[in-house]
PDB file of C-alpha atoms in Angstrom:
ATOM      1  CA  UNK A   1       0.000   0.000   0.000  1.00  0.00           C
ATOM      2  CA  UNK A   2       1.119   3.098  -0.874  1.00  0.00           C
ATOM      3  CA  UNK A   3       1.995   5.882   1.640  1.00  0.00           C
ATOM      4  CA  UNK A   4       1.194   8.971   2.534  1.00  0.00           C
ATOM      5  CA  UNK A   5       4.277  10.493   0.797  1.00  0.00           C
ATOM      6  CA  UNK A   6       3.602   8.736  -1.865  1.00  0.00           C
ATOM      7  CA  UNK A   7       0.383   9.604  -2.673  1.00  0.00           C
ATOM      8  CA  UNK A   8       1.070  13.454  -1.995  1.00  0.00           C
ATOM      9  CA  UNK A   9       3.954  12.880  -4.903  1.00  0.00           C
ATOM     10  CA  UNK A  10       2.013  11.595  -7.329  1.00  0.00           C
ATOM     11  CA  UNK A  11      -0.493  14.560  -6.955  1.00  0.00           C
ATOM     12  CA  UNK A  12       1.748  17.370  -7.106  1.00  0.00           C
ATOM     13  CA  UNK A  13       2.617  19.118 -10.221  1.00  0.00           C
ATOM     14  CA  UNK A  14       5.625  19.746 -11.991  1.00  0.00           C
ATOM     15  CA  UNK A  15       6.926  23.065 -13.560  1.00  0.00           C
ATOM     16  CA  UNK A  16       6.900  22.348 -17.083  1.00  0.00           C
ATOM     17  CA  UNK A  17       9.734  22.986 -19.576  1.00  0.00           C
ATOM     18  CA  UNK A  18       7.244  25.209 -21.794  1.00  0.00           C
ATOM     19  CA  UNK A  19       6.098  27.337 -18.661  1.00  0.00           C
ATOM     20  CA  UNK A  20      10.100  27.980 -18.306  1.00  0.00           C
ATOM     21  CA  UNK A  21      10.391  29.407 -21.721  1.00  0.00           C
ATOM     22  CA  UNK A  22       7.041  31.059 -21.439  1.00  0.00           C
ATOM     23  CA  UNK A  23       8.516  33.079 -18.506  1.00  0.00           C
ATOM     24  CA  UNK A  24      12.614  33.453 -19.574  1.00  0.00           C
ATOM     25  CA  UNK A  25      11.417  34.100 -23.437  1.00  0.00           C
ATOM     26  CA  UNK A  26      14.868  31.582 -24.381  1.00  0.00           C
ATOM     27  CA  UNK A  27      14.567  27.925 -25.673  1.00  0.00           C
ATOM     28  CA  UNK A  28      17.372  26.546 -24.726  1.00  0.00           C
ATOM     29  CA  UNK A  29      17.314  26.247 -20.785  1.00  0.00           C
ATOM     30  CA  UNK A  30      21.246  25.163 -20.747  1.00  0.00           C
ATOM     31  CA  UNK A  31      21.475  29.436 -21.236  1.00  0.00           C
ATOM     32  CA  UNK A  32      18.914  30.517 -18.600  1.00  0.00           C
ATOM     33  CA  UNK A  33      20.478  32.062 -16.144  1.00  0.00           C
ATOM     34  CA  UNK A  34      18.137  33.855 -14.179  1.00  0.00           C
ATOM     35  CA  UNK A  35      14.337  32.871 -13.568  1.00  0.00           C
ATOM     36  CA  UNK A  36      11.674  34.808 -11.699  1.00  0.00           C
ATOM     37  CA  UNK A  37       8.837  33.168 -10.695  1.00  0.00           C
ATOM     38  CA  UNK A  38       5.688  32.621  -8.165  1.00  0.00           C
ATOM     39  CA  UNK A  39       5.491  29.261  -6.919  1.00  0.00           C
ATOM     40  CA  UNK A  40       3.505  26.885  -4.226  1.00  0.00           C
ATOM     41  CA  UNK A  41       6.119  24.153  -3.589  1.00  0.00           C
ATOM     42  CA  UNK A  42       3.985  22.660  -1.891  1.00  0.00           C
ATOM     43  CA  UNK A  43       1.577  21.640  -5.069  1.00  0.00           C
ATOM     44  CA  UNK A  44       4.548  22.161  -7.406  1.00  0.00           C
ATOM     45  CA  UNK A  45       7.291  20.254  -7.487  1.00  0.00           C
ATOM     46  CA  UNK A  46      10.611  21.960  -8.332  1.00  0.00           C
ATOM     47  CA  UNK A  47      13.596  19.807  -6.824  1.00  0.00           C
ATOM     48  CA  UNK A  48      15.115  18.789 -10.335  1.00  0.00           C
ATOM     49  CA  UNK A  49      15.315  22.875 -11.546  1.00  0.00           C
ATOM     50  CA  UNK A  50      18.728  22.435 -10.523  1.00  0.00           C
ATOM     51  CA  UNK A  51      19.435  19.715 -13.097  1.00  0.00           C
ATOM     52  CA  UNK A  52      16.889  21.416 -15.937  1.00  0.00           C
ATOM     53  CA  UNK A  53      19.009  25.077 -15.703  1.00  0.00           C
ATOM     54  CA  UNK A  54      22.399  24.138 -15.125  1.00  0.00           C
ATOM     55  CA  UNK A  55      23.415  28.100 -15.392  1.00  0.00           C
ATOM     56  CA  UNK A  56      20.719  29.104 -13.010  1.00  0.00           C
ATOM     57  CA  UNK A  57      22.607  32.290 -11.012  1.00  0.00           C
ATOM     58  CA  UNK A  58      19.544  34.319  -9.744  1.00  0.00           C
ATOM     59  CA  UNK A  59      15.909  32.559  -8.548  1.00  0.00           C
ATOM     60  CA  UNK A  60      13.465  34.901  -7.722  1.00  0.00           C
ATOM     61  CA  UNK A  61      10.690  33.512  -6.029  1.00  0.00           C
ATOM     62  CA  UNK A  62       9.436  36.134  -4.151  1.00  0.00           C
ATOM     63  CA  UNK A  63       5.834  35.883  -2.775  1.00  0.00           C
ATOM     64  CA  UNK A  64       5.637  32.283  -3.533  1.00  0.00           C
ATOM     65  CA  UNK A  65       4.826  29.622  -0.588  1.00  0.00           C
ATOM     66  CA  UNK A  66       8.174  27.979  -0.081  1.00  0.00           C
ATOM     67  CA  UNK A  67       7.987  26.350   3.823  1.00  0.00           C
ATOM     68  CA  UNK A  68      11.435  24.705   3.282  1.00  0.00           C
ATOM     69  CA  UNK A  69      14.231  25.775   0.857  1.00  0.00           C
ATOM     70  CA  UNK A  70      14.751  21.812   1.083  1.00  0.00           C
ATOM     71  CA  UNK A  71      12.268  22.232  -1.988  1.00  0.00           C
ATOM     72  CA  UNK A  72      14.498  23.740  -4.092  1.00  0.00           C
ATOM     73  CA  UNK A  73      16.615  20.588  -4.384  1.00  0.00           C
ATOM     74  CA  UNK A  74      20.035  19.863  -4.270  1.00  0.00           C
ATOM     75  CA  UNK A  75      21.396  20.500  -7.823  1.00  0.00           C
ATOM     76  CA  UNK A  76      21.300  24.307  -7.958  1.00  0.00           C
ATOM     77  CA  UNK A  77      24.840  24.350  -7.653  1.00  0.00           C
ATOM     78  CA  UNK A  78      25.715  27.707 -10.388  1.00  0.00           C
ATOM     79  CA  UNK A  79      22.956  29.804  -8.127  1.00  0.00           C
ATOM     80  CA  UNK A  80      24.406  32.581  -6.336  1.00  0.00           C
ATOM     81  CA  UNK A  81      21.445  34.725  -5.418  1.00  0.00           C
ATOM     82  CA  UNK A  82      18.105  33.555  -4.043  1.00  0.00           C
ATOM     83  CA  UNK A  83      15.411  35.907  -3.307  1.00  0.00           C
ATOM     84  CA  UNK A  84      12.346  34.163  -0.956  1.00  0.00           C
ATOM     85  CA  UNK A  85      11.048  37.472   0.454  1.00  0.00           C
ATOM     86  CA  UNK A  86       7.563  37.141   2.073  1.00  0.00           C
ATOM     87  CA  UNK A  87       7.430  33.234   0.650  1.00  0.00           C
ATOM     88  CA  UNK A  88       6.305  31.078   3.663  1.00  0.00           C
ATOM     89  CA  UNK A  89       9.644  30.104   5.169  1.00  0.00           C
ATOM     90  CA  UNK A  90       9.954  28.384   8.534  1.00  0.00           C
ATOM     91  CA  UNK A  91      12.795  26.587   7.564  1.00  0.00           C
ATOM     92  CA  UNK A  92      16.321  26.777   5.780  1.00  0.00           C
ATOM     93  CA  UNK A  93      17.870  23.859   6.373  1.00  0.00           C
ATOM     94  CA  UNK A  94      19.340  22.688   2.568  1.00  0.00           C
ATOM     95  CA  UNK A  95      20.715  25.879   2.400  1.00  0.00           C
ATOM     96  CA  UNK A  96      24.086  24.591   2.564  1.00  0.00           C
ATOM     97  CA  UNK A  97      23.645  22.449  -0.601  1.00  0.00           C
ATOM     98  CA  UNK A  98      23.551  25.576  -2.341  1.00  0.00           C
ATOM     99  CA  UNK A  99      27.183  25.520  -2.825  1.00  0.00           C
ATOM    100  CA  UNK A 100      28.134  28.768  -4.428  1.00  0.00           C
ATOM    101  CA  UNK A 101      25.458  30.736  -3.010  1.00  0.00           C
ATOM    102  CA  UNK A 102      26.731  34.325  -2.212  1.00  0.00           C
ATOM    103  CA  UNK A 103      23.137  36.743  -1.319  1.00  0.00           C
ATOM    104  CA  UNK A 104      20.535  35.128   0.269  1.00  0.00           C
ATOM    105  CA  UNK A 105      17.114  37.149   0.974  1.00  0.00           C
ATOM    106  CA  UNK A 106      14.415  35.456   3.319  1.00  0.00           C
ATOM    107  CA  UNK A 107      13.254  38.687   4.477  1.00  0.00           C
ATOM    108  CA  UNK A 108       9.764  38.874   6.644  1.00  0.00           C
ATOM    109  CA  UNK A 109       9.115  35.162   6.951  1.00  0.00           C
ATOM    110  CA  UNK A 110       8.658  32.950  10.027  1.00  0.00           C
ATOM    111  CA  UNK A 111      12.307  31.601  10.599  1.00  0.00           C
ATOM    112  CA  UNK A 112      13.161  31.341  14.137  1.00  0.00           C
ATOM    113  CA  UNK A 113      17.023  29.788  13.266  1.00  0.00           C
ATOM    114  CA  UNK A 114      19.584  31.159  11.084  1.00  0.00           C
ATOM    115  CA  UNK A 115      21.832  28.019  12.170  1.00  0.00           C
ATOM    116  CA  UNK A 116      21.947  26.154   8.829  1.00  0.00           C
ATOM    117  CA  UNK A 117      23.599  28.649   7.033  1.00  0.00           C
ATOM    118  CA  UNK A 118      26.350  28.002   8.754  1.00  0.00           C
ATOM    119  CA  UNK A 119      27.971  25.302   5.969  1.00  0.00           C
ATOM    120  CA  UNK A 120      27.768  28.360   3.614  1.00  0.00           C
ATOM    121  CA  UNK A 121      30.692  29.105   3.178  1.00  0.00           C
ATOM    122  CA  UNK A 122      30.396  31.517   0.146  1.00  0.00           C
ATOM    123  CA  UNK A 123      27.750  33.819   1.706  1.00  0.00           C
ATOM    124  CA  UNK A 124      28.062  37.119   1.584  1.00  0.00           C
ATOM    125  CA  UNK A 125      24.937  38.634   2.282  1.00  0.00           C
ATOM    126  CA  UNK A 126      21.944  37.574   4.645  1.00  0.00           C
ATOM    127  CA  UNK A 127      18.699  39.276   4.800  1.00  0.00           C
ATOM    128  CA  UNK A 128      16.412  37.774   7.321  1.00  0.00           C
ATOM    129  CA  UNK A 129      14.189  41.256   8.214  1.00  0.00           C
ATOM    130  CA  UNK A 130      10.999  40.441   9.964  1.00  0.00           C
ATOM    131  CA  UNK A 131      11.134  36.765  11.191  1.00  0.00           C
ATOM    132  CA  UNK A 132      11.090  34.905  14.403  1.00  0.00           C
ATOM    133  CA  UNK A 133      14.842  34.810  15.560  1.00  0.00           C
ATOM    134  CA  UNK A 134      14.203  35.322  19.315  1.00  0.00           C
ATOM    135  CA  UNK A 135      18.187  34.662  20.860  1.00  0.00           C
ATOM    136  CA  UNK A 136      21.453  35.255  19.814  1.00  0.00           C
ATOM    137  CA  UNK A 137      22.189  31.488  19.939  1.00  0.00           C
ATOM    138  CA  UNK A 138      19.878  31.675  17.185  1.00  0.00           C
ATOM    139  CA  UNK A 139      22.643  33.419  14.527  1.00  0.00           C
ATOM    140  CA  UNK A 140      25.828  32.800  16.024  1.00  0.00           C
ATOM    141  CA  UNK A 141      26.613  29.856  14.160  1.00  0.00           C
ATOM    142  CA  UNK A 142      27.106  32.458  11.335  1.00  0.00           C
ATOM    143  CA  UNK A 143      30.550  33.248  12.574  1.00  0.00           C
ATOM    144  CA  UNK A 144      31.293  30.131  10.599  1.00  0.00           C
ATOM    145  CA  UNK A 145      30.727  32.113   7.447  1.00  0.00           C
ATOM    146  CA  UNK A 146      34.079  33.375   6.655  1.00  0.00           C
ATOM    147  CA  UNK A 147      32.315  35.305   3.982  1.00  0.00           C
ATOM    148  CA  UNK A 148      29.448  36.763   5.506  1.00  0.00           C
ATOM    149  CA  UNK A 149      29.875  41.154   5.719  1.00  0.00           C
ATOM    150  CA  UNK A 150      26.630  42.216   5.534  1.00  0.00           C
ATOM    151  CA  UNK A 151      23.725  40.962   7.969  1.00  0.00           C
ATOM    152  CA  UNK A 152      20.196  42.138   8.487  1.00  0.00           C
ATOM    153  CA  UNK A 153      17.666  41.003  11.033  1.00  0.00           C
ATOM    154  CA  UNK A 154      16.149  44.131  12.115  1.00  0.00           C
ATOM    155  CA  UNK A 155      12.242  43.415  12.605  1.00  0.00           C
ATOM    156  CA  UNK A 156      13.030  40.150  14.860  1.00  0.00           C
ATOM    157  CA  UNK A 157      12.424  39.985  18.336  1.00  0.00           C
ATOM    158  CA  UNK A 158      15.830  39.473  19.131  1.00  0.00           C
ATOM    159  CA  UNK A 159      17.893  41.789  21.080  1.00  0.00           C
ATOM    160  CA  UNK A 160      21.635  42.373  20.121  1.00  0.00           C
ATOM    161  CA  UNK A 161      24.000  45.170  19.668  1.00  0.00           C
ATOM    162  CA  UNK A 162      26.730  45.538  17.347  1.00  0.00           C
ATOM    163  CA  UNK A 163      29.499  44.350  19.739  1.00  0.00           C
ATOM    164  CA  UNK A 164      28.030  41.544  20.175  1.00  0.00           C
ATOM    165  CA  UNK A 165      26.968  40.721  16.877  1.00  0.00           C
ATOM    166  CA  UNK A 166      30.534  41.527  15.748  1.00  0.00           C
ATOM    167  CA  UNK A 167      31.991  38.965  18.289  1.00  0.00           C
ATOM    168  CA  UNK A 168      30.156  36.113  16.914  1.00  0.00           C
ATOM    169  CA  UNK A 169      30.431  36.817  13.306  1.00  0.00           C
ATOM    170  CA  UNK A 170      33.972  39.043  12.869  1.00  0.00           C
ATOM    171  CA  UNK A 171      33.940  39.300   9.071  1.00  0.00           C
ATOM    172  CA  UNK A 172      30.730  41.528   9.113  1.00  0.00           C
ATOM    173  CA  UNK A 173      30.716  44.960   7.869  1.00  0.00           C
ATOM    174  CA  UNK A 174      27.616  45.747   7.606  1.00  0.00           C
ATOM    175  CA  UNK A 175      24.584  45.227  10.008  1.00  0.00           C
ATOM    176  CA  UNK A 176      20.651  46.177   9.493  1.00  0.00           C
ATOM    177  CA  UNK A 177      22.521  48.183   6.145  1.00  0.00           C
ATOM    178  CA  UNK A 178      24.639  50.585   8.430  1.00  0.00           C
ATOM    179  CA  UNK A 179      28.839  50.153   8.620  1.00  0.00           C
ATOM    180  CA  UNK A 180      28.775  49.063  12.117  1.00  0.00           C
ATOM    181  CA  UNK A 181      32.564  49.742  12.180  1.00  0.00           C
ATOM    182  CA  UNK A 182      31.553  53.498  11.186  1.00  0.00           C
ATOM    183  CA  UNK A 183      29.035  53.245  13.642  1.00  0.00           C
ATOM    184  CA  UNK A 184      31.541  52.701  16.522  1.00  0.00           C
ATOM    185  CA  UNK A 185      33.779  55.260  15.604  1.00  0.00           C
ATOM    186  CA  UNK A 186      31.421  58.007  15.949  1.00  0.00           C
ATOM    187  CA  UNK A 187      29.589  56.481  19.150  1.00  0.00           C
ATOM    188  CA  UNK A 188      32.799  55.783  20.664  1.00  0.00           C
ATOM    189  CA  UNK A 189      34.382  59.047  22.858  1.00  0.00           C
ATOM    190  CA  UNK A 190      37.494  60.580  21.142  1.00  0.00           C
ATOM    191  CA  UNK A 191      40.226  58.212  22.920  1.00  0.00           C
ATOM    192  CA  UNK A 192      42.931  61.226  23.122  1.00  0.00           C
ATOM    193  CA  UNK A 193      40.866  63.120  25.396  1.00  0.00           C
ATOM    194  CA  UNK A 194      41.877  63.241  29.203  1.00  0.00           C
ATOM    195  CA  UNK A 195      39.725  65.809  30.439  1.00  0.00           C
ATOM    196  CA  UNK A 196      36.204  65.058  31.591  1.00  0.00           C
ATOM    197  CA  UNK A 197      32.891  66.746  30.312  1.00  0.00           C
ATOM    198  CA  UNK A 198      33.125  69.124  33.566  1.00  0.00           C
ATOM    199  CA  UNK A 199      36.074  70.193  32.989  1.00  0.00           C
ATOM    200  CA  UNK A 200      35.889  70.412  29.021  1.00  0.00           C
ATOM    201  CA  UNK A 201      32.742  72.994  29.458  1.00  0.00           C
ATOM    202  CA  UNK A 202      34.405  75.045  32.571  1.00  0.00           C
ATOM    203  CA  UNK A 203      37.145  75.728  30.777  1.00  0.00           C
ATOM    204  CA  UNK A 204      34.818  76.457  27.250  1.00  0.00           C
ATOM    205  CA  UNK A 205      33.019  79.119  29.504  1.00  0.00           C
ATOM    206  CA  UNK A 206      35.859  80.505  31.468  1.00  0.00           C
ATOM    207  CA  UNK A 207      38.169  81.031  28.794  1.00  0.00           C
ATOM    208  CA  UNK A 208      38.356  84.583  27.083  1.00  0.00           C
ATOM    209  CA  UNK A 209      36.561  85.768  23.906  1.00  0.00           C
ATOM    210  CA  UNK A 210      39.641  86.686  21.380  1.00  0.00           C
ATOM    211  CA  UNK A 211      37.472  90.075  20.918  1.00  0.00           C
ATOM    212  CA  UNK A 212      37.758  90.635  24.687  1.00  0.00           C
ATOM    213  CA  UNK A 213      41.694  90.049  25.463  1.00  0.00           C
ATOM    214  CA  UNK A 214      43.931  93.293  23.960  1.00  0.00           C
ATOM    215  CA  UNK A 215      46.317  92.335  21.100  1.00  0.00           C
ATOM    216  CA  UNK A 216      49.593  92.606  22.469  1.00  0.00           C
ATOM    217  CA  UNK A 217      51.504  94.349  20.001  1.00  0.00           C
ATOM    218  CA  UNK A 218      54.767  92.341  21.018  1.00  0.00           C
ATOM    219  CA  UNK A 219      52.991  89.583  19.380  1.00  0.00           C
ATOM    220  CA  UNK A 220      52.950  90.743  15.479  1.00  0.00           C
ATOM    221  CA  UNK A 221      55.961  89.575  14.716  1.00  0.00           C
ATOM    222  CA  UNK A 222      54.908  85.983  15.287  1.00  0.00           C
ATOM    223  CA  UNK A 223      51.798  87.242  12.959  1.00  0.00           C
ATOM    224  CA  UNK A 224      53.897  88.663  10.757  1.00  0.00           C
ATOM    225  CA  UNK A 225      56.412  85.379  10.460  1.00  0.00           C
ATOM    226  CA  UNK A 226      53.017  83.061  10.064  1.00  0.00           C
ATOM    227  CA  UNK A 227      51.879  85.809   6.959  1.00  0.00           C
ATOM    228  CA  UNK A 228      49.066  86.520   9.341  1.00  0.00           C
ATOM    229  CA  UNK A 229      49.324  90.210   9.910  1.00  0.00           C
ATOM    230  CA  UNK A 230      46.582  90.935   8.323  1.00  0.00           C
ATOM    231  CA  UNK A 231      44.488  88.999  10.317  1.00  0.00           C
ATOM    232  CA  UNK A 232      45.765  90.499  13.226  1.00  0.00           C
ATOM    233  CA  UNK A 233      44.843  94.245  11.982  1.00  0.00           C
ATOM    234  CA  UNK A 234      41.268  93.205  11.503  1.00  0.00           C
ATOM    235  CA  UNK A 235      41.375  92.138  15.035  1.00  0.00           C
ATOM    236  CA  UNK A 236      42.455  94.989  16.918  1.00  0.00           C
ATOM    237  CA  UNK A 237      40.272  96.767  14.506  1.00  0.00           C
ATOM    238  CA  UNK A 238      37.475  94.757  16.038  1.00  0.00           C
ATOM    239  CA  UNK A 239      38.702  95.110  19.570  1.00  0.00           C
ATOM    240  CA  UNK A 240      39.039  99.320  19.205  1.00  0.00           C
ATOM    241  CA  UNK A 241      35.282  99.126  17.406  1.00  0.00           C
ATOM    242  CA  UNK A 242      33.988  96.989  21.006  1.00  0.00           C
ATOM    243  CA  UNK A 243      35.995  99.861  23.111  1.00  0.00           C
ATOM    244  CA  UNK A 244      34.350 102.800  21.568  1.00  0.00           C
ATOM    245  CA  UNK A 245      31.043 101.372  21.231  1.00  0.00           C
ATOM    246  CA  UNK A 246      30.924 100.411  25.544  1.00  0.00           C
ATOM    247  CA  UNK A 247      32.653 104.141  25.399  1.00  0.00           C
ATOM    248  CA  UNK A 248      29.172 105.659  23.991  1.00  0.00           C
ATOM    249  CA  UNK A 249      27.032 103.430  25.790  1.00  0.00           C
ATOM    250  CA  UNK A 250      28.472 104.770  29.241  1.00  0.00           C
ATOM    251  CA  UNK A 251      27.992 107.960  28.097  1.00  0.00           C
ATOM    252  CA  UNK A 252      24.678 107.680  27.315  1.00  0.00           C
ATOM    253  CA  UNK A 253      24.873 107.640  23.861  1.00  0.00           C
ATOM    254  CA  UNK A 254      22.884 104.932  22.042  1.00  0.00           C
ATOM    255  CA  UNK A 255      22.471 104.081  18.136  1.00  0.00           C
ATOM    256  CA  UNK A 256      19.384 106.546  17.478  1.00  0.00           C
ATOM    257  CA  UNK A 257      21.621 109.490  18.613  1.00  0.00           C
ATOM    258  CA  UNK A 258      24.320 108.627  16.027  1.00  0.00           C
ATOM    259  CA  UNK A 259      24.165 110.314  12.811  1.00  0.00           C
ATOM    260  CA  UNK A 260      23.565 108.434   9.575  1.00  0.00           C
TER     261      UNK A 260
END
């Protein structure tokens, strides 16, 4: 008696050679080398596209119901990009097979483990935005990636920051599409600096305005050596414009009682 496996086989439906064509618009599916398509692996079987499109770089099967990229097969060995955006997954487990798979997008699906894309060790890029990956246990096994720079898995309900994400996976670059190494840099305090925030704004407010301190005229000479005399003019110029002005006001005089 047959089983239940069996049975469920010999209903599903195959993707045809003539839908193929119909979609890629070329004949000869030895040339195809990328295919975009909406598919229910479930009801259609697909684990011999591997063998029909031997060139097959780019599979785009976004929106499709795909529960386990186990239904892709094992013989899509040329594919190096494999969108399965909003497609049903709960599983990747077979990812691994894929053996020269670079970019793999699984973005808002209902993966809870990134653990099986561990044996990749051509990936470069993994979008998993908007699943289920609740602990960091959950992606650590990517630090066996030696690939892997670019990371996203904003959206899940897991809770990370970049120092730790870095320490399990040390080749990344890029996390949730921002440099995390950039990142750092401009979060982390200037490490030259040995004076404290107190200190840093006491002596900000106590020090003296350059408009407010006389020009020592013993100094030009250093102006004059830097080719900065100039600048020096225009500031004593400043300074004696400040003296006559708090000159008036203590006389009384204001700006209505100057002539035009």
């Amino acid at each position: 008696m047959d089983s239940e496996d069996d049975i469920l086989e010999l209903e599903r439906t195959y993707l045809t050679d003539m839908e193929i064509v119909s979609k890629t618009g070329c004949r000869d599916l030895s040339k195809i080398a990328k295919l975009d398509i909406i598919i229910d692996t479930v009801e259609v079987a697909i684990g011999e596209l591997g063998k029909r499109l031997p060139s097959l770089v780019h599979l785009k099967l976004n929106g499709s119901n795909v529960p386990s990229i186990r239904d892709l097969g094992t013989s899509l060995f040329s594919l190096r990009v494999l969108w399965l955006n909003r497609s049903g997954v709960s599983n990747i487990s077979g990812v691994s097979s894929l053996n020269s798979l670079e970019e793999l997008y699984v973005a808002f699906n209902h993966i809870t483990d990134l653990s099986p894309a561990a044996g990749c060790l051509t990936l470069t890029t993994l979008d998993a935005e908007g699943n289920q990956i609740e602990k960091i246990e959950d992606i650590q096994f990517l630090g066996q990636c030696p690939m892997l720079t670019s990371l996203t898995i904003e959206g899940n309900p897991i809770e990370y920051t970049n120092k730790v994400i870095r320490e399990h996976i040390p080749s990344l670059q890029y996390l949730d599409d921002i440099n995390i190494n950039q990142q750092d840099d401009e979060e982390c305090p200037t490490a030259s600096s040995d004076v404290d925030d107190d200190d840093y704004y006491t002596s900000l407010t106590t020090a003296p305005s350059p408009l407010m301190t006389p020009l020592d005229p013993h100094n030009w000479s250093l102006c004059e050596r830097d080719g900065s005399k100039n600048i020096a003019s225009i500031i004593q110029g400043m300074q004696t414009a400040i003296e006559q002005k708090r000159s008036l006001e203590t006389a009384g005089v204001t700006d209505e009682d100057m002539p035009d």
